[in-house]
Amino acid sequence: MVRSFKQSKKSQTPSKHKKISTSLQDNIQESKQLFSYGVNKDFAMRTIQIHFNKKDACLFYYSSIVNGPMINLHVIKPLLERSGESVNNVVSIENIEEVDNFEKIIQNINSGKIILLIDGDDTAYAMDVADFAHRNISITENENTIKGPQEAFTESLNSNISLIRKQLHNNHLINEGVQTGERSKNEVNLVYIKDLVNEDILENVRSRLEQIATDNVRNIEILEQYIEERPYSLIPTVLYTEKPDKASSYLEDGFIILLMDSSSACLIVPVTFWSFFHSPEDRYLRFFYGNFTRAIRLFCFYLTLLISASYVAISNFHSEMIPPDLLLAITASRERVPFPLIVEVLIMEIAFELIREAGLRIPNPLGPTIGIVGALILGQAAVQANIISPIIVIVAALSGLSSFALADININFTVRLMRFIFILAAGAFGMLALTGAFLLFFMYAASIKSFGIPFFSPMSPHFLSSEDTVFRKPIKKEIFRPNYLHPKDVQKKSK
Amino acid sequence: MKKKLLIVLGFVILLAGCNDRIELEQQSYVIAIGIDNTDQKGVYAFTYQIANPEVGSSAIQSGPDEPPTEIVTVNGADILTATYTANSFVSKKITLDHTRIIIASEEAARSEDFLRVIQSASRTPQIRRGVQLVISKESATDFINNNEPIMEKRPHKYYQFMLSRANQTGIIPRATLHRFFQITEGDADLFLAIYATTDQSDEKKNERGFEDQYIAGEIPQIGGSPTQFMGSAVFKEGQMIDILNGEESRIAQTLDNTLEMGDYLATIPDPLMPEYRISYEYSQKQKPSININYHKDKPTEIDVKVHFQAEIIAIPSLIGYTQNKDKQKVLEESIIQRLEEKTNTLIKKSQEEYRSDPFYWSLYIRKHFKDVKSYEKADWHKKIYPNAKINVTYYIDKLEFGKMLDDSHLDEVRD
């Protein structure tokens, strides 16, 4: 079966590689067939007679992805009216490429170019008049900051690159295109600073992109799953962000950014735990303020990961650890609850996840109503109906609320899922199992590598760096780039 | 192979896990344990005071008739096994993790077998080493049953506040089980337990006592809870031998570097008008220095220096101490003299009567010995302490007179 699939694919390719013939009629026939002219409504063809050499010619393009007035003004009008020696001299389009086979023609038309075929000429001219529809640049919606740039990436490669170049005025900032996908040729753009980036890592990323053997990689979000090492791991190894300022700060340190035309975000590789833990605002805020938010975030990390599990472990196995006042209060409130404590905790945690998932999908006009109902049911009514005890509401709310402090969606999921494992471990053997499970989790995390970079570097293993891990130093004292990337220039500030 | 391992792991969790898991509401929390002798040797009456979680909880409205505690008494051989006997009429598992105090009747404490029964408390991990030992004049059952706090209905709060405040003022010592075993096993020094009673028979009232010269039960009292904590029970080698009153307990704690005591208020007769008493606040900013010169053949010298500060609170005699250096000198000397007098009386009593010290001073002589054997051979109880030459000196670092610069002049007020 597999072999027959492969063969059928191969049998298609010869027609794609077909060279352009000198006969315009043949070429038109071929193109019409390739693009299903007539059925395909937005595939347009226009025949003209060129003024300067009095030959017949034909223009092909997708009318939906090109700029119509631009074609009229800069392609058709000059060809019809102006005299000159070659197409290059007549047409006033910034970018003209000569192609000689139909595969290139397909690729060009798909990426919003117009193809000019001339009778008696076996090269075609591809002219860039692309105008894909996209949103304007808007403010960030998921990674909010109070202090700092508000612009977010949008679904347009040019805008995105422009947003990055706006922050890094550097002629070594390279934007390299790599084609992926077999049926739909999409371009992934590798952005890096040439005189900083480590060639081995860059080569590693390139080869992973080239190894993607699939028909279509639609966007960055899909790409992320194609290039990561461990798809079954709970721990992410690629950073996803919608903030150009975050991306450029990583570029400056020698990281590599991946962009695509169809996503309003970028990927940053390689990553460490700290990339997920940090927020760009930590650096925009002054030294103490930034470190204060880091401390809060670290505490939230602990709370969301372990508070429910600790509560289960302590109250089910180590009641002597609870101060008597609290102990008696919990006991009193639990006397009429029919479920074991761990079931209570699971009910609340799952209910919270439920509100969260449903809240995300609720159509905007219904949002507030459903939110109130959900909060009422879970908070007040469940307690009054003796289904759960009030303290569980506090615990679940704490762990739920703190999970939002970890803004990165990947690490957020990691923590939310690990939480359930910890709760079950705590329910099985108390603190012993909780400690064991946490230790195993920690050891596993330390073993993770992202594009060859250990997950907890530069803390462990230790590397020369700006020592921006849990806390950061004052900006003036940050001298080095992270040396775990082995950048070409490790010093970013003279001492 | 991996799958098999996973299945085995699953079974391990299912079969071995949750073994000692117990829900909070399936347990009864004992706050106080009472120990009494019975007619039978080796069998004791244990009283458990169990907290009712629903009383005082804002989340759950308890029935108005529910008492804050359930008190049960059962006979048994030791503290833990008796809890299982008690389960024939207590509905939940009795847990001793949150015990605050252990109360032993004076009768039980004075018996030779006391160590046998209290020893089991150190073996079980359920009873913390920080549990305080209280000796009650009456039987422990009566004590627990009669003890009716008026404001702090919930027993753990009552004991917590009562003991910590009384301990700050120095009228009772801090008497943890840990210290009890430490001193008893150390085979030197005396252990001071808290002395308390709910028995207020009128004929025993000590109407002539002053602020701290009482033992529990003697303090004339109107209103309030019937329970009095005052003074300390002296234990020698795990057996109670005597009672110290509040004042003596304070002195013992002053001289003991291992015990913490807050500031306290006391009075002395006015040196110039002895029918009135001057009140002062005694506060000690640094621990006393204790110096022991050990001599093998002649009496050991123990030299203790206590530095303290005094703030005068009241001078009912209206004598102008504040303005007169000479009078201040007299006052200072009389405070020191009185403290030294009281201290020497206590030391004398301990040397002659108890033949050991309640100050944990054996700690400072241990460095003079090469090993435990030679230390034991020197014998603190029998040879060193009773014969030691002890010299306690008080130094007053600061004498203050509060915020009043001068006292009212009686002759000017009444002209």
Short mmCIF file of C-alpha atoms in Angstrom, two decimals, chain B residues 2-400:
data_model
loop_
_atom_site.label_atom_id
_atom_site.label_comp_id
_atom_site.label_asym_id
_atom_site.label_seq_id
_atom_site.Cartn_x
_atom_site.Cartn_y
_atom_site.Cartn_z
CA LYS B 2 7.47 -1.96 30.32
CA LYS B 3 3.78 -2.78 30.39
CA LYS B 4 4.28 -5.44 33.06
CA LEU B 5 6.24 -2.98 35.14
CA LEU B 6 3.48 -0.43 34.82
CA ILE B 7 0.86 -2.97 35.87
CA VAL B 8 2.92 -3.96 38.90
CA LEU B 9 3.38 -0.33 39.79
CA GLY B 10 -0.36 0.18 39.48
CA PHE B 11 -1.02 -2.70 41.85
CA VAL B 12 1.53 -1.37 44.31
CA ILE B 13 -0.30 1.93 44.44
CA LEU B 14 -3.71 0.30 44.65
CA LEU B 15 -2.75 -2.24 47.29
CA ALA B 16 -0.20 -0.42 49.38
CA GLY B 17 -1.36 3.13 48.91
CA CYS B 18 -3.93 4.84 51.08
CA ASN B 19 -3.16 2.37 53.85
CA ASP B 20 -2.84 4.86 56.66
CA ARG B 21 -4.95 7.49 54.99
CA ILE B 22 -7.59 8.79 57.34
CA GLU B 23 -10.04 11.60 56.82
CA LEU B 24 -9.97 14.46 59.27
CA GLU B 25 -13.58 14.00 60.33
CA GLN B 26 -12.96 10.36 61.22
CA GLN B 27 -10.75 11.35 64.10
CA SER B 28 -11.35 12.80 67.54
CA TYR B 29 -8.73 15.23 68.69
CA VAL B 30 -7.65 14.93 72.29
CA ILE B 31 -6.51 18.21 73.81
CA ALA B 32 -5.79 17.16 77.37
CA ILE B 33 -4.96 13.80 78.93
CA GLY B 34 -5.45 13.11 82.62
CA ILE B 35 -3.64 10.41 84.56
CA ASP B 36 -4.93 9.09 87.91
CA ASN B 37 -4.04 6.17 90.10
CA THR B 38 -6.54 3.40 90.64
CA ASP B 39 -6.75 0.87 93.43
CA GLN B 40 -5.03 -1.63 91.25
CA LYS B 41 -1.29 -1.38 90.74
CA GLY B 42 -0.30 -0.91 87.12
CA VAL B 43 -3.75 0.22 86.08
CA TYR B 44 -4.48 3.91 85.72
CA ALA B 45 -7.54 5.95 85.00
CA PHE B 46 -7.01 7.96 81.85
CA THR B 47 -9.17 10.95 81.12
CA TYR B 48 -9.34 12.32 77.60
CA GLN B 49 -10.67 15.74 76.83
CA ILE B 50 -11.80 15.70 73.21
CA ALA B 51 -12.44 18.91 71.30
CA ASN B 52 -15.77 19.33 69.54
CA PRO B 53 -14.84 20.78 66.15
CA GLU B 54 -18.29 22.22 65.54
CA VAL B 55 -18.15 24.59 68.49
CA GLY B 56 -16.74 27.93 67.49
CA SER B 57 -16.72 27.13 63.78
CA SER B 58 -18.30 29.86 61.74
CA ALA B 59 -18.96 27.64 58.76
CA ILE B 60 -21.25 25.19 60.48
CA GLN B 61 -23.98 26.11 62.93
CA SER B 62 -23.79 23.55 65.69
CA GLY B 63 -26.69 22.61 67.91
CA PRO B 64 -26.97 24.94 70.91
CA ASP B 65 -26.68 22.08 73.37
CA GLU B 66 -23.46 20.64 72.10
CA PRO B 67 -20.71 21.10 74.67
CA PRO B 68 -17.31 22.31 73.49
CA THR B 69 -15.63 19.16 74.73
CA GLU B 70 -16.35 15.57 75.41
CA ILE B 71 -14.62 14.21 78.48
CA VAL B 72 -14.22 10.47 78.90
CA THR B 73 -12.39 8.44 81.51
CA VAL B 74 -11.29 4.84 81.07
CA ASN B 75 -8.95 2.53 82.89
CA GLY B 76 -5.94 1.17 81.14
CA ALA B 77 -2.29 0.32 81.39
CA ASP B 78 -0.92 3.11 79.25
CA ILE B 79 -2.02 6.23 77.45
CA LEU B 80 -2.39 4.76 73.99
CA THR B 81 -4.13 1.45 74.60
CA ALA B 82 -6.72 3.15 76.74
CA THR B 83 -7.82 5.16 73.69
CA TYR B 84 -8.90 1.93 72.02
CA THR B 85 -10.91 0.96 75.07
CA ALA B 86 -12.49 4.39 74.99
CA ASN B 87 -13.63 3.69 71.43
CA SER B 88 -16.38 1.54 72.89
CA PHE B 89 -18.18 4.80 73.59
CA VAL B 90 -16.33 7.41 71.54
CA SER B 91 -17.44 7.25 67.92
CA LYS B 92 -14.22 8.22 66.16
CA LYS B 93 -10.60 7.25 66.27
CA ILE B 94 -8.96 9.00 69.18
CA THR B 95 -5.90 10.90 68.04
CA LEU B 96 -3.36 12.26 70.48
CA ASP B 97 -1.43 14.35 67.95
CA HIS B 98 -2.87 17.61 69.16
CA THR B 99 -2.57 17.05 72.88
CA ARG B 100 -1.62 20.28 74.64
CA ILE B 101 -1.19 19.13 78.21
CA ILE B 102 -0.91 16.00 80.27
CA ILE B 103 -2.43 16.36 83.72
CA ALA B 104 -1.37 14.04 86.48
CA SER B 105 -2.92 14.09 89.91
CA GLU B 106 -0.60 14.96 92.75
CA GLU B 107 -1.28 11.54 94.18
CA ALA B 108 -0.16 9.81 91.00
CA ALA B 109 2.84 12.07 90.63
CA ARG B 110 4.01 11.41 94.15
CA SER B 111 3.78 7.65 93.69
CA GLU B 112 6.91 5.73 92.82
CA ASP B 113 5.35 4.33 89.67
CA PHE B 114 4.75 7.65 88.00
CA LEU B 115 7.72 7.27 85.70
CA ARG B 116 6.38 3.93 84.51
CA VAL B 117 3.18 5.38 83.18
CA ILE B 118 4.50 8.68 81.82
CA GLN B 119 7.30 6.84 80.04
CA SER B 120 4.92 5.48 77.42
CA ALA B 121 4.20 9.06 76.38
CA SER B 122 7.73 9.41 75.08
CA ARG B 123 7.58 6.23 73.07
CA THR B 124 4.60 6.98 70.89
CA PRO B 125 5.13 9.52 68.14
CA GLN B 126 1.57 10.71 68.67
CA ILE B 127 2.40 12.69 71.78
CA ARG B 128 4.67 15.58 71.08
CA ARG B 129 7.66 16.35 73.20
CA GLY B 130 6.32 19.87 73.62
CA VAL B 131 3.28 18.73 75.60
CA GLN B 132 3.28 20.40 79.00
CA LEU B 133 3.08 18.48 82.21
CA VAL B 134 0.57 19.80 84.74
CA ILE B 135 0.15 18.44 88.26
CA SER B 136 -3.27 18.90 89.79
CA LYS B 137 -3.97 18.95 93.47
CA GLU B 138 -7.15 16.91 93.04
CA SER B 139 -7.55 13.95 90.73
CA ALA B 140 -6.93 14.67 87.08
CA THR B 141 -10.47 13.57 86.20
CA ASP B 142 -11.89 16.14 88.59
CA PHE B 143 -9.54 18.77 87.28
CA ILE B 144 -10.60 18.27 83.67
CA ASN B 145 -14.26 18.01 84.53
CA ASN B 146 -14.29 21.04 86.81
CA ASN B 147 -12.24 23.18 84.51
CA GLU B 148 -14.79 25.44 82.90
CA PRO B 149 -13.23 28.32 81.05
CA ILE B 150 -15.67 31.17 80.65
CA MET B 151 -14.36 33.01 77.61
CA GLU B 152 -12.25 30.49 75.74
CA LYS B 153 -14.72 27.66 75.49
CA ARG B 154 -12.59 25.72 73.08
CA PRO B 155 -10.08 23.79 75.17
CA HIS B 156 -7.00 24.01 72.98
CA LYS B 157 -7.24 27.79 72.91
CA TYR B 158 -7.79 27.95 76.65
CA TYR B 159 -4.77 25.87 77.49
CA GLN B 160 -2.65 27.64 74.94
CA PHE B 161 -3.41 31.12 76.24
CA MET B 162 -3.55 30.16 79.89
CA LEU B 163 -0.21 28.40 79.92
CA SER B 164 1.65 30.85 77.74
CA ARG B 165 0.54 33.90 79.74
CA ALA B 166 1.08 32.31 83.14
CA ASN B 167 4.46 31.17 81.92
CA GLN B 168 5.42 34.67 80.77
CA THR B 169 4.75 36.05 84.21
CA GLY B 170 6.92 33.35 85.69
CA ILE B 171 4.42 32.02 88.17
CA ILE B 172 4.51 28.66 86.45
CA PRO B 173 7.51 27.15 84.70
CA ARG B 174 7.60 25.87 81.15
CA ALA B 175 7.35 22.16 81.73
CA THR B 176 7.51 20.18 78.52
CA LEU B 177 7.66 16.42 78.48
CA HIS B 178 10.95 16.73 76.67
CA ARG B 179 12.47 18.64 79.56
CA PHE B 180 11.01 16.15 81.99
CA PHE B 181 12.73 13.25 80.32
CA GLN B 182 15.89 15.24 79.74
CA ILE B 183 16.29 16.10 83.40
CA THR B 184 15.09 12.76 84.71
CA GLU B 185 17.40 10.79 82.45
CA GLY B 186 20.24 13.21 83.14
CA ASP B 187 20.12 12.10 86.77
CA ALA B 188 20.89 15.52 88.14
CA ASP B 189 18.78 18.60 88.88
CA LEU B 190 15.10 18.85 89.64
CA PHE B 191 12.29 19.12 87.15
CA LEU B 192 9.59 21.72 87.75
CA ALA B 193 6.11 20.86 86.53
CA ILE B 194 3.17 23.22 86.43
CA TYR B 195 0.99 23.13 89.53
CA ALA B 196 -2.71 23.78 89.12
CA THR B 197 -6.03 23.07 90.73
CA THR B 198 -9.74 23.64 90.40
CA ASP B 199 -10.25 22.87 94.08
CA GLN B 200 -11.06 26.04 95.96
CA SER B 201 -11.91 24.99 99.46
CA ASP B 202 -12.15 28.16 101.50
CA GLU B 203 -10.17 27.12 104.55
CA LYS B 204 -7.04 26.79 102.46
CA LYS B 205 -7.15 30.38 101.29
CA ASN B 206 -3.99 32.23 102.05
CA GLU B 207 -5.30 35.68 102.92
CA ARG B 208 -1.91 36.98 103.93
CA GLY B 209 -0.13 36.23 100.68
CA PHE B 210 1.13 38.80 98.26
CA GLU B 211 1.11 38.81 94.49
CA ASP B 212 3.13 35.64 93.94
CA GLN B 213 3.45 34.00 97.31
CA TYR B 214 0.75 31.44 96.64
CA ILE B 215 0.36 27.99 95.32
CA ALA B 216 -2.61 27.09 93.17
CA GLY B 217 -5.83 26.89 95.17
CA GLU B 218 -4.77 29.45 97.74
CA ILE B 219 -5.46 32.59 95.82
CA PRO B 220 -8.57 34.38 97.02
CA GLN B 221 -10.67 34.80 93.92
CA ILE B 222 -14.09 36.08 93.11
CA GLY B 223 -15.61 35.30 89.75
CA GLY B 224 -13.85 33.88 86.73
CA SER B 225 -12.87 30.36 85.99
CA PRO B 226 -12.32 28.12 89.01
CA THR B 227 -9.00 26.84 87.68
CA GLN B 228 -5.84 28.33 89.13
CA PHE B 229 -2.36 27.79 87.74
CA MET B 230 0.25 28.81 90.26
CA GLY B 231 3.55 27.45 91.47
CA SER B 232 5.37 24.35 90.45
CA ALA B 233 5.61 20.73 91.40
CA VAL B 234 9.17 19.63 92.11
CA PHE B 235 10.20 16.31 90.60
CA LYS B 236 13.27 14.45 91.67
CA GLU B 237 14.20 11.37 89.69
CA GLY B 238 10.78 11.13 88.11
CA GLN B 239 8.84 11.45 91.31
CA MET B 240 7.15 14.49 92.79
CA ILE B 241 8.59 15.59 96.11
CA ASP B 242 7.36 19.08 96.87
CA ILE B 243 5.58 22.21 95.67
CA LEU B 244 7.14 25.62 95.08
CA ASN B 245 4.99 28.71 95.28
CA GLY B 246 4.82 31.32 92.52
CA GLU B 247 7.61 33.45 93.94
CA GLU B 248 9.98 30.52 94.25
CA SER B 249 9.09 29.44 90.73
CA ARG B 250 10.04 32.88 89.47
CA ILE B 251 13.39 32.75 91.23
CA ALA B 252 14.05 29.27 89.90
CA GLN B 253 13.37 30.50 86.38
CA THR B 254 15.52 33.59 86.86
CA LEU B 255 18.49 31.44 87.75
CA ASP B 256 17.87 28.87 85.02
CA ASN B 257 19.38 29.79 81.69
CA THR B 258 17.36 27.21 79.79
CA LEU B 259 14.01 28.75 80.68
CA GLU B 260 12.57 31.93 79.23
CA MET B 261 10.57 34.28 81.35
CA GLY B 262 9.03 37.63 80.53
CA ASP B 263 9.02 40.71 82.74
CA TYR B 264 6.95 40.55 85.85
CA LEU B 265 5.54 42.92 88.42
CA ALA B 266 6.34 42.39 92.10
CA THR B 267 6.23 44.35 95.35
CA ILE B 268 8.54 44.88 98.28
CA PRO B 269 7.86 46.60 101.57
CA ASP B 270 8.79 50.26 101.33
CA PRO B 271 12.20 50.47 103.03
CA LEU B 272 11.29 53.78 104.64
CA MET B 273 7.63 53.06 105.47
CA PRO B 274 7.31 49.28 105.74
CA GLU B 275 3.53 49.30 106.10
CA TYR B 276 3.24 50.31 102.43
CA ARG B 277 4.56 48.26 99.54
CA ILE B 278 6.45 49.53 96.51
CA SER B 279 5.62 47.90 93.18
CA TYR B 280 8.25 47.45 90.52
CA GLU B 281 8.61 45.76 87.18
CA TYR B 282 11.43 43.29 87.14
CA SER B 283 13.01 42.79 83.76
CA GLN B 284 16.08 40.94 82.80
CA LYS B 285 17.76 41.84 79.53
CA GLN B 286 20.54 39.29 79.75
CA LYS B 287 20.83 35.81 81.09
CA PRO B 288 22.59 35.34 84.41
CA SER B 289 26.20 34.28 84.27
CA ILE B 290 26.84 31.03 86.06
CA ASN B 291 30.34 30.12 87.05
CA ILE B 292 31.22 26.83 88.64
CA ASN B 293 34.58 26.03 90.15
CA TYR B 294 34.63 22.33 90.67
CA HIS B 295 36.79 20.98 93.43
CA LYS B 296 37.15 17.32 93.93
CA ASP B 297 37.90 17.37 97.64
CA LYS B 298 36.39 20.53 98.97
CA PRO B 299 32.97 22.11 98.36
CA THR B 300 32.40 23.30 94.82
CA GLU B 301 31.93 27.03 94.37
CA ILE B 302 29.00 28.19 92.34
CA ASP B 303 29.01 31.85 91.51
CA VAL B 304 25.94 33.36 89.91
CA LYS B 305 25.57 36.96 88.77
CA VAL B 306 22.17 38.29 87.82
CA HIS B 307 21.83 41.64 86.09
CA PHE B 308 18.35 43.12 86.05
CA GLN B 309 16.47 46.34 85.59
CA ALA B 310 13.67 47.66 87.70
CA GLU B 311 11.00 50.17 86.87
CA ILE B 312 9.05 51.49 89.79
CA ILE B 313 5.33 51.31 89.16
CA ALA B 314 3.79 52.58 92.35
CA ILE B 315 4.96 54.26 95.54
CA PRO B 316 1.88 54.38 97.77
CA SER B 317 3.92 55.85 100.61
CA LEU B 318 4.43 58.95 98.42
CA ILE B 319 8.03 59.22 99.57
CA GLY B 320 10.03 61.27 97.07
CA TYR B 321 12.42 58.61 95.81
CA THR B 322 12.46 60.17 92.40
CA GLN B 323 14.18 63.35 93.48
CA ASN B 324 16.62 61.97 96.03
CA LYS B 325 19.72 60.00 95.15
CA ASP B 326 20.24 58.70 98.68
CA LYS B 327 16.72 57.41 98.95
CA GLN B 328 17.10 55.75 95.55
CA LYS B 329 20.20 54.03 96.85
CA VAL B 330 18.25 52.73 99.80
CA LEU B 331 15.50 51.51 97.52
CA GLU B 332 17.95 49.77 95.18
CA GLU B 333 19.63 48.05 98.04
CA SER B 334 16.40 46.90 99.55
CA ILE B 335 15.24 45.41 96.25
CA ILE B 336 18.52 43.58 95.85
CA GLN B 337 18.58 42.51 99.45
CA ARG B 338 15.09 41.12 99.23
CA LEU B 339 15.79 39.21 96.03
CA GLU B 340 18.98 37.77 97.45
CA GLU B 341 17.25 36.83 100.65
CA LYS B 342 14.49 34.97 98.82
CA THR B 343 16.98 33.32 96.52
CA ASN B 344 19.19 32.17 99.33
CA THR B 345 16.20 30.72 101.16
CA LEU B 346 15.28 28.73 98.07
CA ILE B 347 18.84 27.56 97.53
CA LYS B 348 19.13 26.58 101.15
CA LYS B 349 15.89 24.65 100.94
CA SER B 350 17.03 22.88 97.80
CA GLN B 351 20.40 22.00 99.25
CA GLU B 352 19.12 20.72 102.53
CA GLU B 353 15.67 19.43 101.77
CA TYR B 354 15.75 18.35 98.09
CA ARG B 355 19.50 17.81 97.91
CA SER B 356 19.39 18.89 94.29
CA ASP B 357 18.79 22.11 92.34
CA PRO B 358 15.79 23.20 90.28
CA PHE B 359 18.02 25.49 88.15
CA TYR B 360 19.58 22.98 85.72
CA TRP B 361 23.03 24.03 86.89
CA SER B 362 24.54 20.64 86.30
CA LEU B 363 24.96 21.76 82.69
CA TYR B 364 27.85 24.02 83.74
CA ILE B 365 29.80 21.44 85.64
CA ARG B 366 29.78 18.82 82.92
CA LYS B 367 32.70 20.45 81.14
CA HIS B 368 34.92 19.65 84.10
CA PHE B 369 34.69 15.93 83.42
CA LYS B 370 36.37 13.87 80.78
CA ASP B 371 33.54 11.39 80.28
CA VAL B 372 30.07 10.52 81.46
CA LYS B 373 31.36 7.91 83.85
CA SER B 374 33.52 10.26 85.84
CA TYR B 375 30.70 12.78 85.91
CA GLU B 376 28.29 10.21 87.25
CA LYS B 377 30.83 9.13 89.78
CA ALA B 378 31.25 12.66 91.07
CA ASP B 379 27.48 12.54 91.77
CA TRP B 380 25.74 15.89 91.49
CA HIS B 381 22.76 14.82 93.58
CA LYS B 382 24.57 13.42 96.54
CA LYS B 383 27.98 15.03 96.69
CA ILE B 384 28.44 18.13 94.60
CA TYR B 385 25.31 20.21 94.93
CA PRO B 386 24.29 19.67 98.56
CA ASN B 387 27.76 20.66 99.72
CA ALA B 388 28.42 23.43 97.23
CA LYS B 389 29.18 26.99 98.29
CA ILE B 390 26.68 29.02 96.35
CA ASN B 391 26.86 32.72 95.96
CA VAL B 392 24.14 34.55 94.04
CA THR B 393 24.60 38.26 93.49
CA TYR B 394 22.03 40.58 91.99
CA TYR B 395 23.06 43.74 90.16
CA ILE B 396 20.59 46.43 89.35
CA ASP B 397 21.55 47.97 86.01
CA LYS B 398 18.89 50.61 85.84
CA LEU B 399 16.28 51.96 88.18
CA GLU B 400 13.51 53.87 86.45
#
